[in-house]
Amino acid sequence: MTKDRIEMKRRDFLLGSAAGVVTAASAVSQAGCSKPFVPEEPHRYIDPAACIGCGDCVSLCPMGAIHLVEETSSIDPDECAECGVCSRSRICPADAIHPGKLAWPRTIREAFSNPLVVHEATGVRGRGSEGIKTNDVTDRYPRGSLGVFIELGRPALGTRFVDVERVVKKFTAHGHTLVSDNPVAGLINDPARGTLMPEVLKEKAISVLVEFILPESAVSALHTLLDELAAEVETVFSVGIALRAEPDGASRIEDLFGGEVFRLPNGKVNLGLAQDIAAKGA
Amino acid sequence: MSHTSQRRGLDPATPGEEIIVLAMIPKQHREDEGIRDAMKALAQKMIAHKPHQWLSHNFIALDIPQLGSKQTLLRWLHRVRPEATRDMLFKAVAEKSSVLTAIYTREEDACGLLRDLKGFWLEENRRKGTPISIVLSGLFGDIDKCCRQTGIRPHTYLHSLGVRGRVDRLPNEGKLELVTMCGHGLIAGQRVQLLAERVEKGEITAEQAAEDVARPCVCGIVNQERAARIFKRLAVSPSRSFPGARAAAPPYGTSAG
Ligand code: SF4
Ligand code: SF4
């Protein structure tokens, strides 16, 4: 579509709304009703009658799920992770992007990908535990243990739950169960095998974080597990390791994993400022 | 900020580019008496030490149900005094939320905040029994320096062992530096590409591109100062892997790399 034609359509749209010669969609929105005029879809969608083909929304989608074809944009429902970025951006001049009416199991896309949505689908709030953030109070990772975080789909690619199942199954087979306060725990149908409900496997999320707590002695087994998983998954995963500091404040990461292991020069440190307060109040 | 630890592009050769301070009320203490006052006092101190960023610029436009009618009032005020409203919003968030974050781009500001917190604020928390955990995110060298300066001893570490699996499908390292600034993964690689091209053509400035790329982030955790620097480099050579980026997302080990 040429720039001129887009401008023409944009102008028509604006003039149409202003003059009362409105499309059905704008009539509905002017009446103060948020319902689109087209039948509600079971996923986020673009109303083709309202879209003016400006293409402004296309580059915003972190999953590359929006495509502009012949002057109209559409969302590929299979690739969309229901993160809500396109809608929240309010970039669409025609108000053509609609949230749709999601039903199970699609709701888990939104629960895992939209940070403003509570995890009702899994019964657990947030994307994971408080992790190291409150370890000075919870002592979730005492000395001698490792918190292992595997974040599937991060960065940039997104993940299907079939890959999440691969990770949970592998760790479960080696005797390491997923922590119970992780949202994925609500999707497991066989805890002994670490399998997920079959209906969620094809669902997609921008990222899914799973967490295991292992004894320090499991480090070499962990190397093997991660190597095997790296070869099996269809996406990427970021690996994080939580470690209680030594009494002098140092980290044992190098002692445990060896100097050659790749690791980023940045990370997070809990400063322990709440430690004695929580202990006193307990 | 769950995954600021997976940010790419921070380089020990250029220390002090960003230190993120995150405060959290542990779940079992969210209803403790006096804990909200401690959070409000903390918010005040965080702002006083001149963060580069606290809350996203579009925070005012988001629907945060917990803020209730306060949100309507603040939206209205925002039209008149946007910057002051961000301070007020931050304090309103402190009253309701169990998490506060702020980005510091000068080491002395972050260390100054810690020094400040170690004084009266921490004493008050001790006296009242209101525990609030404080976490720093950034280069371990920067964090270590702040800890030494303030006499604080690290309690728990979170290290990143990088990315594994289908790393062949990832965008180039320059893009990753920007994409990983949002821990929820809401920054699109193709948006970064488009903005870098517009900066290159001189249609927008790197600062405008940085503001744009930060928009999807609901936590306000994108470091726009660093983002602008990255855009300047990307505009010069979009596909280059930057020296500061460390080897492009190598996994540790050898398989499936
Ligand atoms: S909801 Fe997210 S993934 Fe789906 S089309 Fe919009 S931006 Fe893309
Ligand atoms: S959906 Fe809206 S923003 Fe996207 S191309 Fe159509 S009119 Fe433009």
XYZ file of C-alpha atoms and ligand atoms in Angstrom:
555
model
C 0.000 0.000 0.000
C 1.401 3.370 -0.899
C 1.930 6.057 1.693
C -0.686 8.232 -0.019
C -3.337 5.541 0.132
C -2.651 4.898 3.802
C -2.955 8.614 4.443
C -6.201 8.660 2.469
C -7.618 5.783 4.464
C -6.428 7.412 7.695
C -8.095 10.669 6.668
C -11.290 8.881 5.646
C -11.324 7.165 8.973
C -10.822 10.364 10.929
C -13.224 12.419 8.806
C -15.769 9.628 8.853
C -15.728 9.503 12.621
C -15.883 13.274 12.955
C -18.733 13.721 10.491
C -20.807 10.949 11.951
C -20.386 8.851 8.802
C -19.013 6.148 10.975
C -18.041 2.570 10.541
C -19.835 0.055 12.694
C -16.699 -0.343 14.807
C -16.354 3.333 15.546
C -20.091 3.589 16.178
C -19.759 0.978 18.859
C -16.732 2.655 20.391
C -18.413 6.077 20.256
C -21.405 4.634 22.048
C -19.009 3.902 24.895
C -19.220 0.177 24.419
C -15.929 -1.660 24.283
C -17.371 -4.632 22.358
C -16.265 -4.831 18.732
C -18.912 -5.173 16.086
C -17.476 -8.348 14.617
C -18.139 -11.614 16.414
C -15.733 -12.017 19.340
C -12.778 -14.230 18.421
C -11.271 -16.724 20.890
C -7.907 -14.875 20.624
C -6.544 -11.353 20.118
C -7.456 -10.157 16.656
C -7.559 -7.200 14.305
C -10.898 -6.131 12.887
C -10.225 -6.139 9.121
C -13.031 -3.680 8.473
C -11.509 -1.132 10.835
C -7.795 -1.593 10.006
C -6.523 1.196 7.751
C -3.350 -0.672 6.858
C -0.887 1.830 8.312
C 1.322 -1.025 9.557
C 2.227 0.821 12.741
C 1.473 -2.175 14.957
C 3.540 -4.716 13.028
C 6.987 -4.012 14.483
C 5.705 -3.845 18.061
C 4.903 -7.527 18.378
C 7.670 -9.359 20.260
C 6.523 -12.638 18.696
C 6.376 -11.320 15.124
C 2.742 -12.430 14.988
C 1.292 -9.389 13.202
C 1.438 -9.331 9.415
C 0.379 -6.653 6.969
C -0.931 -8.203 3.776
C -2.718 -6.265 1.060
C -3.492 -3.206 3.123
C -4.813 -5.051 6.144
C -3.021 -6.317 9.218
C -3.887 -9.536 10.956
C -2.643 -11.475 13.959
C -1.517 -15.068 13.530
C -3.291 -16.638 16.520
C -0.890 -19.554 16.670
C 2.144 -17.278 17.056
C 0.492 -14.664 19.290
C 1.401 -15.111 22.973
C -1.382 -12.772 24.191
C 1.130 -10.423 25.823
C -1.084 -7.397 25.167
C 1.746 -5.128 23.937
C -0.080 -4.243 20.708
C -3.236 -3.197 22.551
C -1.535 -1.425 25.468
C 0.589 0.617 23.083
C -2.584 2.341 21.841
C -0.708 2.725 18.599
C -3.637 1.784 16.379
C -5.291 4.914 14.987
C -8.391 2.909 14.081
C -8.855 1.104 17.380
C -8.864 -2.097 15.363
C -7.001 -4.399 17.774
C -9.285 -6.376 20.065
C -8.431 -8.684 22.975
C -10.909 -11.387 21.988
C -12.485 -13.723 24.503
C -9.936 -16.246 25.670
C -10.866 -19.643 27.005
C -8.856 -22.455 28.560
C -6.209 -23.529 27.601
C -5.453 -20.347 25.640
C -5.737 -18.340 28.863
C -2.343 -19.621 29.931
C -0.709 -17.652 27.095
C -1.907 -14.454 28.676
C -1.173 -15.608 32.218
C 2.471 -16.293 31.336
C 3.064 -13.461 28.854
C 1.128 -10.438 30.087
C 2.738 -9.035 33.248
C -0.451 -7.213 34.161
C -2.503 -10.390 34.313
C -2.745 -12.528 37.449
C -2.066 -16.242 37.068
C -5.670 -17.364 37.548
C -5.118 -20.056 34.966
C -2.564 -21.787 37.164
C -3.673 -20.688 40.603
C -0.271 -19.106 41.360
C 0.355 -15.377 41.331
C 3.276 -13.997 39.356
C 5.712 -15.814 37.096
C 7.596 -17.564 39.832
C 8.750 -17.448 43.407
C 10.391 -14.464 45.075
C 13.642 -16.279 44.329
C 16.741 -14.653 45.783
C 14.902 -11.379 46.245
C 13.787 -12.266 49.760
C 16.248 -15.043 50.579
C 17.498 -13.011 53.540
C 14.079 -13.668 55.093
C 12.945 -16.979 53.606
C 16.263 -18.873 53.518
C 14.916 -20.611 50.428
C 18.484 -21.311 49.275
C 20.466 -22.265 52.362
C 24.199 -22.905 52.091
C 24.798 -26.236 50.400
C 21.942 -25.781 47.932
C 21.543 -24.290 44.462
C 18.514 -22.552 43.026
C 18.347 -23.434 39.327
C 16.225 -21.179 37.110
C 15.538 -22.151 33.541
C 13.689 -19.549 31.572
C 12.423 -20.985 28.327
C 11.869 -18.732 25.345
C 14.001 -15.962 26.747
C 15.429 -14.055 25.012
C 13.420 -13.128 21.938
C 11.985 -16.445 20.750
C 9.087 -17.443 22.987
C 8.330 -21.030 23.893
C 5.723 -23.728 23.497
C 4.749 -25.643 26.610
C 5.978 -28.837 25.018
C 9.506 -27.504 25.646
C 8.558 -26.622 29.217
C 7.456 -30.224 29.664
C 10.788 -31.450 28.286
C 12.622 -29.574 31.031
C 10.291 -30.589 33.868
C 10.311 -34.239 32.753
C 14.085 -34.349 32.546
C 14.630 -32.875 35.999
C 11.881 -35.067 37.475
C 13.471 -38.184 35.974
C 16.673 -37.248 37.813
C 14.853 -36.873 41.108
C 14.513 -33.067 41.113
C 10.912 -31.884 41.333
C 9.725 -28.459 40.273
C 9.239 -26.099 43.225
C 5.580 -26.098 44.249
C 5.093 -22.311 44.130
C 5.992 -22.118 40.434
C 3.016 -21.391 38.129
C 3.918 -24.382 35.950
C 3.243 -26.679 38.932
C -0.485 -26.099 38.358
C -0.166 -27.513 34.836
C 1.470 -30.812 35.814
C -0.836 -33.825 35.465
C 1.568 -36.553 36.559
C 3.983 -35.394 39.252
C 5.893 -38.688 39.186
C 6.826 -38.159 35.528
C 6.675 -34.378 35.324
C 4.238 -34.373 32.402
C 1.931 -31.451 31.700
C -1.764 -31.498 30.788
C -1.835 -32.538 27.113
C -4.095 -29.655 26.094
C -1.499 -27.026 27.071
C 1.463 -28.448 25.174
C 0.935 -26.473 21.956
C 0.242 -23.210 23.769
C 2.853 -20.493 23.481
C 4.242 -17.920 25.899
C 6.878 -15.205 25.617
C 8.799 -16.929 28.361
C 8.234 -19.522 31.043
C 10.426 -19.748 34.116
C 10.841 -23.024 35.946
C 12.776 -23.473 39.161
C 14.405 -26.388 40.937
C 16.374 -26.484 44.154
C 19.282 -28.925 44.036
C 21.973 -29.921 46.487
C 25.385 -28.478 45.598
C 26.582 -32.023 45.063
C 24.357 -32.228 41.947
C 26.452 -29.719 39.966
C 28.022 -32.203 37.594
C 24.657 -33.896 36.970
C 23.247 -30.434 36.269
C 25.889 -29.860 33.566
C 24.717 -33.026 31.829
C 21.024 -32.175 32.158
C 21.549 -28.730 30.657
C 23.648 -30.099 27.802
C 20.981 -32.659 26.962
C 18.172 -30.123 27.149
C 20.069 -27.676 24.956
C 20.080 -30.310 22.240
C 16.414 -31.247 22.677
C 14.468 -27.985 22.903
C 13.141 -26.083 19.908
C 13.754 -22.720 21.549
C 16.398 -21.095 23.762
C 16.589 -21.000 27.520
C 18.439 -18.721 29.909
C 20.031 -20.319 32.943
C 20.245 -18.654 36.341
C 21.889 -19.995 39.497
C 20.987 -18.795 42.997
C 23.664 -19.227 45.626
C 23.891 -18.216 49.264
C 27.023 -16.091 49.808
C 29.900 -17.349 51.913
C 30.187 -15.890 55.437
C 32.673 -13.316 54.072
C 30.203 -12.300 51.354
C 31.926 -14.035 48.429
C 30.212 -16.151 45.775
C 31.179 -19.801 45.235
C 30.072 -19.876 41.614
C 33.578 -20.410 40.284
C 34.422 -23.108 42.847
C 31.270 -24.978 41.954
C 31.057 -24.562 38.197
C 34.717 -24.035 37.313
C 36.441 -21.003 35.870
C 35.740 -21.930 32.245
C 31.988 -21.929 32.531
C 30.465 -19.029 30.624
C 28.695 -16.583 32.843
C 27.620 -12.991 32.493
C 29.604 -10.356 34.395
C 26.336 -9.016 35.771
C 23.639 -10.468 37.982
C 21.806 -9.805 41.199
C 22.801 -9.655 44.844
C 20.512 -9.727 47.855
C 22.152 -7.479 50.444
C 20.748 -9.231 53.504
C 19.317 -6.042 55.012
C 16.123 -7.770 56.183
C 17.817 -10.797 57.683
C 18.028 -10.010 61.376
C 14.782 -8.031 61.313
C 12.743 -10.979 60.076
C 14.469 -13.298 62.527
C 13.642 -10.925 65.389
C 10.021 -10.585 64.324
C 9.516 -14.328 63.853
C 12.707 -7.042 37.304
C 12.793 -10.780 37.668
C 15.443 -11.164 35.065
C 17.676 -8.186 34.952
C 20.346 -10.782 35.687
C 19.995 -11.967 32.067
C 20.718 -8.539 30.562
C 23.304 -8.509 27.818
C 25.920 -5.925 27.086
C 27.064 -4.802 30.507
C 30.840 -4.708 30.408
C 33.351 -4.600 33.280
C 35.427 -2.301 31.034
C 32.721 0.360 31.368
C 31.633 0.138 34.995
C 28.862 2.169 36.570
C 26.517 2.150 33.560
C 23.624 0.901 35.627
C 22.824 -0.293 39.098
C 19.219 -1.269 39.646
C 17.888 -1.176 43.178
C 14.948 -3.458 43.892
C 13.096 -3.561 47.179
C 10.618 -6.265 48.105
C 8.394 -7.016 51.071
C 8.583 -10.771 51.674
C 5.197 -12.408 51.136
C 4.639 -13.370 54.772
C 5.212 -9.769 55.902
C 2.927 -7.931 53.466
C 0.298 -7.240 56.090
C 2.750 -6.323 58.879
C 1.963 -3.169 60.754
C 4.149 -0.274 59.648
C 5.494 -2.021 56.525
C 3.742 0.401 54.141
C 5.230 3.385 55.955
C 8.650 1.800 55.563
C 8.012 1.383 51.824
C 6.898 4.995 51.499
C 10.019 6.188 53.325
C 12.071 4.031 50.989
C 10.376 5.468 47.894
C 11.213 8.948 49.120
C 14.863 8.024 49.595
C 15.046 6.288 46.219
C 13.835 9.445 44.508
C 16.073 11.701 46.617
C 19.171 9.906 45.313
C 18.378 10.874 41.739
C 17.507 7.708 39.891
C 17.760 7.877 36.136
C 14.529 5.941 35.897
C 11.740 4.967 38.278
C 8.437 3.699 36.895
C 7.889 3.569 33.183
C 6.942 6.831 31.472
C 3.684 5.260 30.355
C 2.878 3.949 33.825
C 0.202 6.574 34.172
C -1.632 5.113 31.185
C -1.634 1.551 32.501
C -4.579 0.151 34.373
C -3.321 -0.727 37.834
C -6.441 -1.864 39.704
C -4.724 -1.652 43.111
C -4.392 2.119 42.770
C -8.176 2.551 42.623
C -9.471 6.092 42.515
C -5.972 7.470 43.150
C -5.119 6.542 39.583
C -7.875 8.736 38.146
C -6.715 11.661 40.242
C -3.077 11.166 39.282
C -3.964 10.878 35.597
C -5.666 14.206 35.816
C -2.719 15.802 37.624
C -0.345 14.229 35.136
C -1.644 16.525 32.395
C -0.520 19.527 34.398
C 2.719 18.361 36.043
C 3.988 15.107 34.536
C 7.331 14.856 36.378
C 5.902 15.648 39.795
C 3.148 13.139 39.147
C 5.708 10.399 38.608
C 7.045 11.061 42.125
C 3.525 10.936 43.507
C 2.695 7.814 41.573
C 5.856 6.143 42.870
C 4.778 6.863 46.423
C 1.254 5.633 45.662
C 2.769 2.426 44.288
C 4.892 2.103 47.441
C 1.720 2.134 49.524
C 0.117 -0.688 47.560
C 2.780 -2.786 45.913
C 5.270 -5.138 47.478
C 7.993 -4.201 44.964
C 9.813 -0.951 44.147
C 12.578 -0.495 41.608
C 14.788 2.356 40.462
C 17.696 2.554 38.021
C 20.831 4.502 38.887
C 23.346 5.358 36.205
C 25.910 6.920 38.519
C 27.620 4.672 40.989
C 27.787 7.426 43.613
C 23.998 7.811 43.562
C 23.368 4.095 44.113
C 26.051 3.852 46.814
C 24.696 7.057 48.388
C 21.243 5.505 48.582
C 22.629 2.388 50.265
C 24.582 4.466 52.765
C 21.406 6.371 53.504
C 19.323 3.193 53.891
C 21.850 1.682 56.276
C 21.265 4.563 58.655
C 17.944 5.703 60.076
C 15.734 3.731 57.658
C 17.242 0.380 58.604
C 17.287 1.309 62.299
C 13.593 2.134 62.112
C 12.872 -1.155 60.349
C 14.749 -2.981 63.087
C 12.937 -1.126 65.819
C 9.518 -1.755 64.256
C 10.228 -5.267 62.981
C 9.442 -4.420 59.355
C 11.696 -6.411 57.023
C 12.193 -5.148 53.462
C 14.692 -6.997 51.302
C 17.007 -4.954 49.097
C 18.593 -6.391 45.961
C 21.101 -4.792 43.594
C 21.332 -5.744 39.955
C 24.221 -4.811 37.699
C 27.872 -5.682 37.174
C 29.163 -7.726 40.103
C 32.171 -5.382 40.193
C 29.895 -2.353 40.705
C 27.834 -4.127 43.352
C 30.957 -5.256 45.166
C 32.275 -1.695 45.186
C 29.043 -0.361 46.678
C 29.040 -3.117 49.288
C 32.622 -2.347 50.298
C 31.953 1.371 50.501
C 28.945 0.875 52.730
C 30.140 -2.082 54.784
C 27.342 -4.319 53.526
C 28.048 -8.015 53.035
C 26.250 -9.807 50.174
C 23.749 -12.418 51.331
C 22.692 -14.282 48.161
C 23.809 -14.211 44.533
C 21.992 -14.802 41.287
C 24.378 -15.610 38.435
C 23.502 -16.052 34.780
C 25.100 -18.927 32.915
C 23.971 -17.440 29.602
C 21.689 -18.790 26.924
C 21.489 -22.357 25.629
C 19.509 -24.308 23.064
C 18.657 -22.844 19.644
C 20.971 -19.833 19.919
C 21.244 -19.948 16.109
C 17.715 -18.501 16.001
C 18.583 -15.456 18.117
C 18.886 -11.926 16.756
C 22.361 -10.369 16.752
C 24.027 -9.326 19.979
C 23.389 -5.595 19.522
C 19.645 -6.228 19.280
C 19.804 -8.615 22.212
C 21.276 -5.891 24.393
C 18.086 -3.905 23.905
C 15.642 -6.800 23.814
C 16.909 -8.181 27.154
C 16.323 -4.849 28.896
C 12.715 -5.940 29.430
C 12.662 -8.945 31.743
C 9.192 -9.846 30.537
C 10.440 -10.064 26.946
C 8.084 -7.378 25.648
C 10.589 -5.529 23.467
C 10.384 -6.744 19.871
C 13.561 -7.358 17.878
C 11.919 -5.951 14.750
C 11.025 -2.746 16.613
C 14.692 -2.380 17.574
C 15.661 -2.911 13.941
C 13.167 -0.349 12.694
C 14.230 2.252 15.251
C 17.934 1.679 14.566
C 17.297 2.251 10.868
C 15.390 5.450 11.610
C 18.244 6.692 13.800
C 20.687 5.826 11.024
C 18.652 7.835 8.503
C 18.516 10.752 10.904
C 14.718 10.604 11.174
C 14.794 10.307 14.945
C 17.460 10.713 17.608
C 18.917 7.808 19.554
C 17.233 9.246 22.655
C 13.831 9.168 20.943
C 14.472 5.591 19.879
C 15.367 4.719 23.481
C 12.134 6.228 24.724
C 10.152 4.316 22.126
C 11.784 0.987 22.866
C 11.093 1.427 26.602
C 7.360 1.858 26.055
C 6.206 -1.784 26.279
C 8.027 -2.232 29.600
C 5.481 -1.961 32.399
C 8.016 -2.060 35.241
C 10.042 0.983 34.154
C 13.228 -1.041 34.194
C 14.625 -0.148 30.768
C 17.772 1.933 31.120
C 17.086 4.576 28.485
C 20.489 6.203 28.834
C 22.241 2.935 27.963
C 19.587 2.159 25.327
C 20.375 5.456 23.554
C 24.085 4.599 23.536
C 23.326 1.186 22.036
C 21.116 2.750 19.347
C 23.967 5.050 18.376
C 26.239 2.042 17.918
C 23.540 0.037 16.102
C 22.896 2.901 13.739
C 26.546 2.876 12.732
C 26.668 -0.848 12.157
C 23.385 -2.697 12.727
C 24.712 -6.231 12.507
C 27.969 -5.702 14.367
C 28.616 -7.561 17.558
C 29.918 -5.029 20.006
C 33.029 -5.446 22.077
C 31.010 -4.722 25.209
C 28.611 -7.485 24.382
C 30.926 -10.345 25.347
C 30.976 -13.283 22.964
C 27.566 -13.487 21.288
C 25.388 -15.463 23.679
C 27.683 -18.454 23.974
C 26.281 -21.171 26.128
C 28.716 -22.774 28.487
C 29.706 -26.283 27.521
C 29.791 -27.392 23.968
C 26.579 -28.979 22.790
C 23.799 -27.410 20.762
C 25.559 -24.132 20.831
S -0.771 -9.743 22.037
Fe 1.488 -9.681 21.980
S 2.066 -11.508 20.821
Fe -0.117 -11.138 20.399
S -0.146 -9.893 18.539
Fe -0.209 -8.462 20.275
S 1.948 -7.938 20.627
Fe 1.929 -9.803 19.356
S -4.383 -2.714 13.139
Fe -4.285 -0.505 13.482
S -2.092 -0.045 13.746
Fe -2.258 -2.075 12.819
S -2.109 -1.717 10.608
Fe -4.309 -1.748 11.128
S -4.819 0.396 11.508
Fe -2.581 0.280 11.562
